[in-house]
Amino acid sequence: MPARAVDCERLAMRLRKVLLASGAALGLVAIGQAAYLQYTYESPPECEGPRVGTALGERAHLFVEKLEMLKAQDIHDFRMRTQELQRSTRQRMEGLLSEARSRLVAMNPHHHSSASAVFRSASDTDRTWTQHPTDRVVLLIGDSLVTGVGCCCDDEALKQACEGPALARGLAKSLAEQLHEPLQWHALGLTGGGVRELEEHILPCLDELSASVRQRVCAVVIVCGVNDWKRAWRFWEKKRIDPAEFGKGLESLICGVRAKLGLHDVHIFLPAVQAGVYFAPRFPFILRKVLSYVSRIWDDEKRDVSRTMKNVTYIEAGLENYQDMDRDEHVKYYSKMDGIHPNSAGYERWAEYIATKMVESRTLAI
């Protein structure tokens, strides 16, 4: 073998050793950072507020506000007309009663009829504005991203006024805007839950939904995966599962949801969660890269499930939508308490992206 070829082979071997050593070193650094994060991490509380609501969309809100103004004016006019009608009717009835009494007395002077009042004053009434139940329901099932962890904890005023999990509210609002119809949302979440825990604890909750609500579900959004890959490297965890087991668990969860709803063709959406991990300010650079890669592996299982099951759509992470931001811009979309979960603005931005992809998939019949 020529000397030059031998030198090239030795150089290649050295480079491989260097790369292996570098990879091992980076892995150890990432493990150390992850261990420190786990030791110091404190999760924000879940959001307060209802787990069900109706989104009308901005245009519909303006319409309702205008309608409420018209209704108030209409009620005022109605009351005025009713009062005027009462006065004129009472005067007319009193005149008729007086005339009737006079005729009765003239016909039979000995009969003193104590004619009872035949007029009962009409009470003021309001027409009650009733909102008709919406025809369509969007159901969200998932982990802490569905329970709204982090969305209201940065602002006390926002916390007090919280109307439920931000992702569910934002998703329904954006869909209502794009579909031009009101939508009802339901959020069924389990903080810290993996795909197996969701199947065990959330599926029974579907029995509590009324038959009317279950029949009107037009889409189910399942948000999961983070808690599953977090446990994968913890050898002492009994609940840890590998990517393949996660995919099987997701298929089982989807089948269970459809069976509980009684809608075997209801469309399921599986959003990727890699973007939230990739830009989380709490993760150091090396750990962020490693966790982003791991998260993508679990997200790929969602893609595979969407390819093998009918009426299941995978929603890409959409990293390109965030690449133009600098680090300071990313920070403003995360909770100040942990720097991992989104805040209200972060949930709303993600909800708009998911809603747009849902509409673009053309699977939501209008």
Tab-separated table of C-alpha atoms in Angstrom:
chain	number	residue	atom	x	y	z
A	1	MET	CA	0.000	0.000	0.000
A	2	PRO	CA	1.419	3.427	-0.894
A	3	ALA	CA	2.656	5.549	1.992
A	4	ARG	CA	0.274	8.358	1.058
A	5	ALA	CA	-2.746	6.046	1.332
A	6	VAL	CA	-1.534	4.795	4.717
A	7	ASP	CA	-1.209	8.377	5.976
A	8	CYS	CA	-4.746	9.206	4.794
A	9	GLU	CA	-6.142	6.147	6.560
A	10	ARG	CA	-4.369	7.059	9.794
A	11	LEU	CA	-5.664	10.606	9.541
A	12	ALA	CA	-9.215	9.342	9.029
A	13	MET	CA	-8.914	7.089	12.084
A	14	ARG	CA	-7.665	9.993	14.185
A	15	LEU	CA	-10.536	12.182	13.003
A	16	ARG	CA	-13.048	9.485	13.900
A	17	LYS	CA	-11.525	9.185	17.365
A	18	VAL	CA	-11.635	12.945	17.811
A	19	LEU	CA	-15.264	13.067	16.714
A	20	LEU	CA	-16.183	10.206	19.019
A	21	ALA	CA	-14.384	11.841	21.922
A	22	SER	CA	-16.028	15.189	21.162
A	23	GLY	CA	-19.442	13.560	20.925
A	24	ALA	CA	-18.906	11.761	24.216
A	25	ALA	CA	-17.767	14.986	25.871
A	26	LEU	CA	-20.778	16.903	24.564
A	27	GLY	CA	-23.026	14.078	25.706
A	28	LEU	CA	-21.587	14.225	29.206
A	29	VAL	CA	-22.046	18.003	29.254
A	30	ALA	CA	-25.662	17.627	28.133
A	31	ILE	CA	-26.301	14.964	30.781
A	32	GLY	CA	-24.813	17.223	33.444
A	33	GLN	CA	-26.937	20.159	32.309
A	34	ALA	CA	-30.056	17.978	32.254
A	35	ALA	CA	-29.354	16.655	35.754
A	36	TYR	CA	-28.860	20.178	37.099
A	37	LEU	CA	-32.046	21.361	35.388
A	38	GLN	CA	-34.049	18.501	36.843
A	39	TYR	CA	-32.711	19.226	40.326
A	40	THR	CA	-33.467	22.969	40.178
A	41	TYR	CA	-36.628	22.961	38.057
A	42	GLU	CA	-39.911	24.204	39.471
A	43	SER	CA	-42.974	23.920	37.274
A	44	PRO	CA	-45.385	26.854	37.001
A	45	PRO	CA	-48.956	26.215	38.133
A	46	GLU	CA	-51.737	25.221	35.805
A	47	CYS	CA	-53.949	28.025	34.614
A	48	GLU	CA	-57.193	28.709	36.389
A	49	GLY	CA	-60.534	29.049	34.719
A	50	PRO	CA	-62.961	26.886	32.763
A	51	ARG	CA	-61.987	23.948	30.579
A	52	VAL	CA	-64.709	24.630	28.045
A	53	GLY	CA	-65.769	27.707	26.129
A	54	THR	CA	-66.944	29.166	22.844
A	55	ALA	CA	-64.842	31.161	20.402
A	56	LEU	CA	-66.660	33.535	18.107
A	57	GLY	CA	-63.758	35.130	16.281
A	58	GLU	CA	-63.012	38.858	16.113
A	59	ARG	CA	-65.661	39.652	13.514
A	60	ALA	CA	-68.284	37.745	15.417
A	61	HIS	CA	-67.328	39.555	18.628
A	62	LEU	CA	-67.833	42.909	16.917
A	63	PHE	CA	-71.152	41.687	15.574
A	64	VAL	CA	-72.284	40.525	19.006
A	65	GLU	CA	-71.216	43.820	20.599
A	66	LYS	CA	-73.205	45.742	18.025
A	67	LEU	CA	-76.114	43.377	18.497
A	68	GLU	CA	-75.946	43.883	22.255
A	69	MET	CA	-76.081	47.658	21.739
A	70	LEU	CA	-79.064	47.287	19.443
A	71	LYS	CA	-80.657	44.917	21.922
A	72	ALA	CA	-80.271	47.427	24.756
A	73	GLN	CA	-81.850	50.177	22.666
A	74	ASP	CA	-84.552	47.783	21.518
A	75	ILE	CA	-85.371	46.804	25.098
A	76	HIS	CA	-85.615	50.466	26.093
A	77	ASP	CA	-87.964	51.200	23.190
A	78	PHE	CA	-89.978	48.081	23.982
A	79	ARG	CA	-90.401	49.132	27.596
A	80	MET	CA	-91.516	52.618	26.615
A	81	ARG	CA	-94.042	51.239	24.140
A	82	THR	CA	-95.274	48.718	26.709
A	83	GLN	CA	-95.760	51.405	29.350
A	84	GLU	CA	-97.656	53.615	26.905
A	85	LEU	CA	-99.778	50.645	25.859
A	86	GLN	CA	-100.504	49.867	29.511
A	87	ARG	CA	-101.688	53.403	30.166
A	88	SER	CA	-103.911	53.605	27.098
A	89	THR	CA	-105.274	50.094	27.619
A	90	ARG	CA	-106.028	50.751	31.288
A	91	GLN	CA	-107.888	53.939	30.430
A	92	ARG	CA	-109.867	52.161	27.737
A	93	MET	CA	-110.710	49.207	30.005
A	94	GLU	CA	-111.727	51.463	32.875
A	95	GLY	CA	-114.042	53.296	30.510
A	96	LEU	CA	-115.602	50.049	29.277
A	97	LEU	CA	-116.022	48.736	32.844
A	98	SER	CA	-117.676	51.962	33.937
A	99	GLU	CA	-120.055	51.803	30.999
A	100	ALA	CA	-120.811	48.140	31.715
A	101	ARG	CA	-121.567	48.837	35.373
A	102	SER	CA	-123.904	51.695	34.423
A	103	ARG	CA	-125.846	49.455	32.047
A	104	LEU	CA	-126.094	46.652	34.631
A	105	VAL	CA	-127.419	49.034	37.259
A	106	ALA	CA	-129.910	50.482	34.791
A	107	MET	CA	-131.173	46.999	33.878
A	108	ASN	CA	-131.409	45.777	37.497
A	109	PRO	CA	-131.191	48.498	40.096
A	110	HIS	CA	-131.417	45.931	42.932
A	111	HIS	CA	-128.454	43.960	41.668
A	112	HIS	CA	-125.268	45.484	42.860
A	113	SER	CA	-122.573	43.660	40.994
A	114	SER	CA	-119.188	43.837	42.441
A	115	ALA	CA	-117.526	43.461	39.082
A	116	SER	CA	-113.991	42.357	39.611
A	117	ALA	CA	-111.204	43.906	37.739
A	118	VAL	CA	-110.690	42.198	34.420
A	119	PHE	CA	-107.496	43.946	33.543
A	120	ARG	CA	-104.165	42.818	34.939
A	121	SER	CA	-101.365	45.249	34.375
A	122	ALA	CA	-98.671	43.943	32.128
A	123	SER	CA	-95.290	43.731	33.745
A	124	ASP	CA	-92.178	44.992	32.096
A	125	THR	CA	-90.440	42.178	30.299
A	126	ASP	CA	-87.063	41.732	28.696
A	127	ARG	CA	-86.405	39.551	25.781
A	128	THR	CA	-83.650	37.192	26.845
A	129	TRP	CA	-80.723	36.832	24.440
A	130	THR	CA	-79.996	33.150	24.078
A	131	GLN	CA	-76.941	31.888	22.349
A	132	HIS	CA	-77.648	28.836	20.248
A	133	PRO	CA	-75.302	25.893	20.803
A	134	THR	CA	-72.600	25.721	18.181
A	135	ASP	CA	-72.648	22.874	15.712
A	136	ARG	CA	-68.959	22.081	15.951
A	137	VAL	CA	-66.566	21.275	18.790
A	138	VAL	CA	-62.757	21.212	18.858
A	139	LEU	CA	-61.380	18.841	21.498
A	140	LEU	CA	-57.842	19.175	22.870
A	141	ILE	CA	-56.195	16.299	24.724
A	142	GLY	CA	-52.680	16.403	26.108
A	143	ASP	CA	-50.155	17.237	28.788
A	144	SER	CA	-49.228	20.503	30.529
A	145	LEU	CA	-49.432	22.375	27.223
A	146	VAL	CA	-53.163	21.632	27.219
A	147	THR	CA	-53.713	22.385	30.917
A	148	GLY	CA	-52.138	25.797	30.289
A	149	VAL	CA	-49.078	25.601	32.535
A	150	GLY	CA	-47.249	28.918	32.333
A	151	CYS	CA	-49.889	30.914	30.483
A	152	CYS	CA	-51.100	33.099	33.361
A	153	CYS	CA	-48.430	32.962	36.055
A	154	ASP	CA	-46.386	35.991	34.881
A	155	ASP	CA	-49.135	38.542	35.477
A	156	GLU	CA	-51.404	38.555	38.533
A	157	ALA	CA	-54.100	40.526	36.720
A	158	LEU	CA	-53.948	38.079	33.821
A	159	LYS	CA	-54.135	35.197	36.276
A	160	GLN	CA	-57.277	36.583	37.877
A	161	ALA	CA	-58.931	37.181	34.508
A	162	CYS	CA	-57.846	33.873	32.975
A	163	GLU	CA	-60.639	32.265	30.994
A	164	GLY	CA	-59.056	28.847	30.616
A	165	PRO	CA	-56.047	27.205	28.943
A	166	ALA	CA	-54.508	29.596	26.425
A	167	LEU	CA	-53.758	27.001	23.739
A	168	ALA	CA	-57.352	25.761	23.549
A	169	ARG	CA	-58.803	29.271	23.598
A	170	GLY	CA	-56.335	30.587	21.042
A	171	LEU	CA	-56.793	27.621	18.725
A	172	ALA	CA	-60.585	27.871	18.749
A	173	LYS	CA	-60.438	31.632	18.254
A	174	SER	CA	-58.099	31.379	15.274
A	175	LEU	CA	-60.147	28.579	13.715
A	176	ALA	CA	-63.340	30.579	14.210
A	177	GLU	CA	-61.715	33.513	12.421
A	178	GLN	CA	-60.544	31.447	9.478
A	179	LEU	CA	-63.675	29.304	9.143
A	180	HIS	CA	-66.065	32.226	9.789
A	181	GLU	CA	-68.143	30.320	12.309
A	182	PRO	CA	-68.322	29.989	16.103
A	183	LEU	CA	-66.552	26.995	17.603
A	184	GLN	CA	-66.796	25.414	21.017
A	185	TRP	CA	-63.583	24.154	22.628
A	186	HIS	CA	-62.971	21.533	25.312
A	187	ALA	CA	-59.570	21.011	26.970
A	188	LEU	CA	-58.821	17.691	28.682
A	189	GLY	CA	-55.260	17.717	29.974
A	190	LEU	CA	-53.016	15.929	32.449
A	191	THR	CA	-49.918	17.803	33.585
A	192	GLY	CA	-46.888	15.521	33.420
A	193	GLY	CA	-48.796	12.860	31.534
A	194	GLY	CA	-47.291	10.706	28.824
A	195	VAL	CA	-49.228	8.924	26.128
A	196	ARG	CA	-50.031	5.975	28.415
A	197	GLU	CA	-51.255	8.220	31.247
A	198	LEU	CA	-53.438	10.146	28.814
A	199	GLU	CA	-55.055	6.919	27.685
A	200	GLU	CA	-55.550	5.793	31.277
A	201	HIS	CA	-56.842	9.021	32.815
A	202	ILE	CA	-58.241	11.184	30.007
A	203	LEU	CA	-60.281	8.628	28.078
A	204	PRO	CA	-62.669	8.092	31.048
A	205	CYS	CA	-63.262	11.862	31.103
A	206	LEU	CA	-64.796	11.643	27.632
A	207	ASP	CA	-67.692	9.714	29.163
A	208	GLU	CA	-68.586	12.857	31.120
A	209	LEU	CA	-69.203	14.828	27.925
A	210	SER	CA	-72.825	14.946	26.875
A	211	ALA	CA	-73.897	12.932	23.860
A	212	SER	CA	-74.618	16.187	22.037
A	213	VAL	CA	-71.066	17.443	22.560
A	214	ARG	CA	-69.487	14.148	21.527
A	215	GLN	CA	-71.506	14.069	18.318
A	216	ARG	CA	-70.469	17.619	17.394
A	217	VAL	CA	-66.702	17.081	17.688
A	218	CYS	CA	-65.198	17.982	14.309
A	219	ALA	CA	-61.513	17.708	15.247
A	220	VAL	CA	-59.317	16.343	18.030
A	221	VAL	CA	-55.877	17.828	18.706
A	222	ILE	CA	-53.540	15.588	20.721
A	223	VAL	CA	-50.491	17.287	22.240
A	224	CYS	CA	-48.009	14.875	23.786
A	225	GLY	CA	-44.506	13.441	23.590
A	226	VAL	CA	-42.422	15.686	25.844
A	227	ASN	CA	-43.020	13.679	29.014
A	228	ASP	CA	-42.399	10.449	27.118
A	229	TRP	CA	-38.946	11.360	25.817
A	230	LYS	CA	-38.038	12.990	29.140
A	231	ARG	CA	-38.402	9.598	30.811
A	232	ALA	CA	-36.640	7.635	28.082
A	233	TRP	CA	-33.143	8.174	29.504
A	234	ARG	CA	-34.176	7.627	33.136
A	235	PHE	CA	-33.327	3.947	33.529
A	236	TRP	CA	-35.033	3.860	36.942
A	237	GLU	CA	-38.377	5.006	35.489
A	238	LYS	CA	-40.885	2.193	35.111
A	239	LYS	CA	-43.022	4.322	32.780
A	240	ARG	CA	-40.263	5.014	30.266
A	241	ILE	CA	-40.938	3.976	26.675
A	242	ASP	CA	-38.865	4.075	23.512
A	243	PRO	CA	-39.993	5.852	20.318
A	244	ALA	CA	-41.554	2.714	18.812
A	245	GLU	CA	-43.599	2.101	21.978
A	246	PHE	CA	-44.633	5.748	21.939
A	247	GLY	CA	-45.968	5.336	18.407
A	248	LYS	CA	-47.971	2.265	19.407
A	249	GLY	CA	-49.298	4.069	22.470
A	250	LEU	CA	-50.359	7.004	20.306
A	251	GLU	CA	-52.242	4.695	17.946
A	252	SER	CA	-54.001	3.128	20.933
A	253	LEU	CA	-54.905	6.561	22.320
A	254	ILE	CA	-56.354	7.669	18.982
A	255	CYS	CA	-58.449	4.510	18.693
A	256	GLY	CA	-59.654	4.988	22.271
A	257	VAL	CA	-60.668	8.606	21.673
A	258	ARG	CA	-62.627	7.687	18.567
A	259	ALA	CA	-64.347	4.815	20.335
A	260	LYS	CA	-65.359	7.002	23.302
A	261	LEU	CA	-66.704	9.714	21.001
A	262	GLY	CA	-68.486	7.200	18.815
A	263	LEU	CA	-66.914	8.928	15.802
A	264	HIS	CA	-64.607	6.472	14.100
A	265	ASP	CA	-63.689	8.908	11.307
A	266	VAL	CA	-63.204	12.076	13.378
A	267	HIS	CA	-60.041	13.851	12.262
A	268	ILE	CA	-57.048	13.781	14.597
A	269	PHE	CA	-54.261	16.376	14.506
A	270	LEU	CA	-50.812	15.692	15.986
A	271	PRO	CA	-48.730	18.883	16.374
A	272	ALA	CA	-44.962	18.564	16.710
A	273	VAL	CA	-43.464	20.060	19.868
A	274	GLN	CA	-39.850	20.405	18.713
A	275	ALA	CA	-40.073	24.173	18.167
A	276	GLY	CA	-40.956	24.818	21.801
A	277	VAL	CA	-37.922	22.823	22.912
A	278	TYR	CA	-35.575	24.309	20.312
A	279	PHE	CA	-36.143	27.905	21.411
A	280	ALA	CA	-36.733	27.453	25.172
A	281	PRO	CA	-34.464	30.030	26.891
A	282	ARG	CA	-34.062	27.891	30.028
A	283	PHE	CA	-32.077	25.219	28.155
A	284	PRO	CA	-28.319	25.863	27.756
A	285	PHE	CA	-27.046	25.754	24.171
A	286	ILE	CA	-25.714	22.181	24.148
A	287	LEU	CA	-28.682	20.750	26.042
A	288	ARG	CA	-31.079	22.609	23.753
A	289	LYS	CA	-29.528	21.043	20.660
A	290	VAL	CA	-29.587	17.556	22.170
A	291	LEU	CA	-33.176	17.806	23.420
A	292	SER	CA	-34.326	19.282	20.121
A	293	TYR	CA	-32.858	16.280	18.317
A	294	VAL	CA	-34.485	13.854	20.763
A	295	SER	CA	-37.819	15.656	20.479
A	296	ARG	CA	-37.672	15.345	16.699
A	297	ILE	CA	-37.301	11.555	17.010
A	298	TRP	CA	-40.557	11.361	18.980
A	299	ASP	CA	-42.241	13.793	16.592
A	300	ASP	CA	-41.223	11.526	13.711
A	301	GLU	CA	-43.286	8.797	15.345
A	302	LYS	CA	-46.303	11.097	15.111
A	303	ARG	CA	-45.610	11.508	11.400
A	304	ASP	CA	-45.430	7.735	10.971
A	305	VAL	CA	-48.738	7.308	12.800
A	306	SER	CA	-50.358	9.882	10.503
A	307	ARG	CA	-49.180	7.876	7.497
A	308	THR	CA	-50.559	4.567	8.737
A	309	MET	CA	-53.881	5.698	10.242
A	310	LYS	CA	-56.837	7.162	8.397
A	311	ASN	CA	-57.832	10.796	9.003
A	312	VAL	CA	-54.763	11.623	11.079
A	313	THR	CA	-52.698	14.706	10.192
A	314	TYR	CA	-49.225	15.505	11.479
A	315	ILE	CA	-48.405	19.203	11.901
A	316	GLU	CA	-44.745	20.064	11.383
A	317	ALA	CA	-42.822	21.978	14.036
A	318	GLY	CA	-42.515	25.011	11.767
A	319	LEU	CA	-39.042	26.053	12.912
A	320	GLU	CA	-38.740	28.324	9.883
A	321	ASN	CA	-41.437	30.585	11.349
A	322	TYR	CA	-39.163	31.419	14.284
A	323	GLN	CA	-35.715	31.501	12.685
A	324	ASP	CA	-35.915	35.230	11.945
A	325	MET	CA	-36.194	36.082	15.655
A	326	ASP	CA	-33.245	36.891	17.855
A	327	ARG	CA	-32.922	35.414	21.341
A	328	ASP	CA	-34.611	38.364	23.065
A	329	GLU	CA	-37.689	37.915	20.882
A	330	HIS	CA	-37.919	34.228	21.751
A	331	VAL	CA	-37.738	34.980	25.479
A	332	LYS	CA	-40.896	37.091	25.406
A	333	TYR	CA	-42.942	34.048	24.372
A	334	TYR	CA	-41.937	31.917	27.373
A	335	SER	CA	-43.005	31.920	30.997
A	336	LYS	CA	-40.702	33.948	33.229
A	337	MET	CA	-41.104	31.346	35.951
A	338	ASP	CA	-39.468	28.400	34.184
A	339	GLY	CA	-38.384	29.550	30.707
A	340	ILE	CA	-39.676	26.283	29.227
A	341	HIS	CA	-43.454	26.516	29.015
A	342	PRO	CA	-44.969	29.221	26.806
A	343	ASN	CA	-46.637	32.248	28.310
A	344	SER	CA	-49.962	33.583	27.076
A	345	ALA	CA	-48.384	35.218	24.008
A	346	GLY	CA	-46.422	32.067	23.211
A	347	TYR	CA	-49.493	29.859	23.406
A	348	GLU	CA	-51.443	32.252	21.201
A	349	ARG	CA	-48.697	32.336	18.560
A	350	TRP	CA	-48.480	28.544	18.503
A	351	ALA	CA	-52.280	28.220	18.404
A	352	GLU	CA	-52.464	30.480	15.350
A	353	TYR	CA	-49.861	28.348	13.579
A	354	ILE	CA	-51.667	25.081	14.391
A	355	ALA	CA	-55.029	26.528	13.322
A	356	THR	CA	-53.592	27.703	10.005
A	357	LYS	CA	-52.165	24.255	9.291
A	358	MET	CA	-55.476	22.630	10.237
A	359	VAL	CA	-57.359	24.824	7.786
A	360	GLU	CA	-54.737	24.338	5.070
A	361	SER	CA	-55.110	20.567	5.400
A	362	ARG	CA	-58.677	20.979	4.082
A	363	THR	CA	-59.899	18.267	6.421
A	364	LEU	CA	-62.289	20.526	8.326
A	365	ALA	CA	-65.430	20.573	6.208
A	366	ILE	CA	-67.017	24.008	6.266
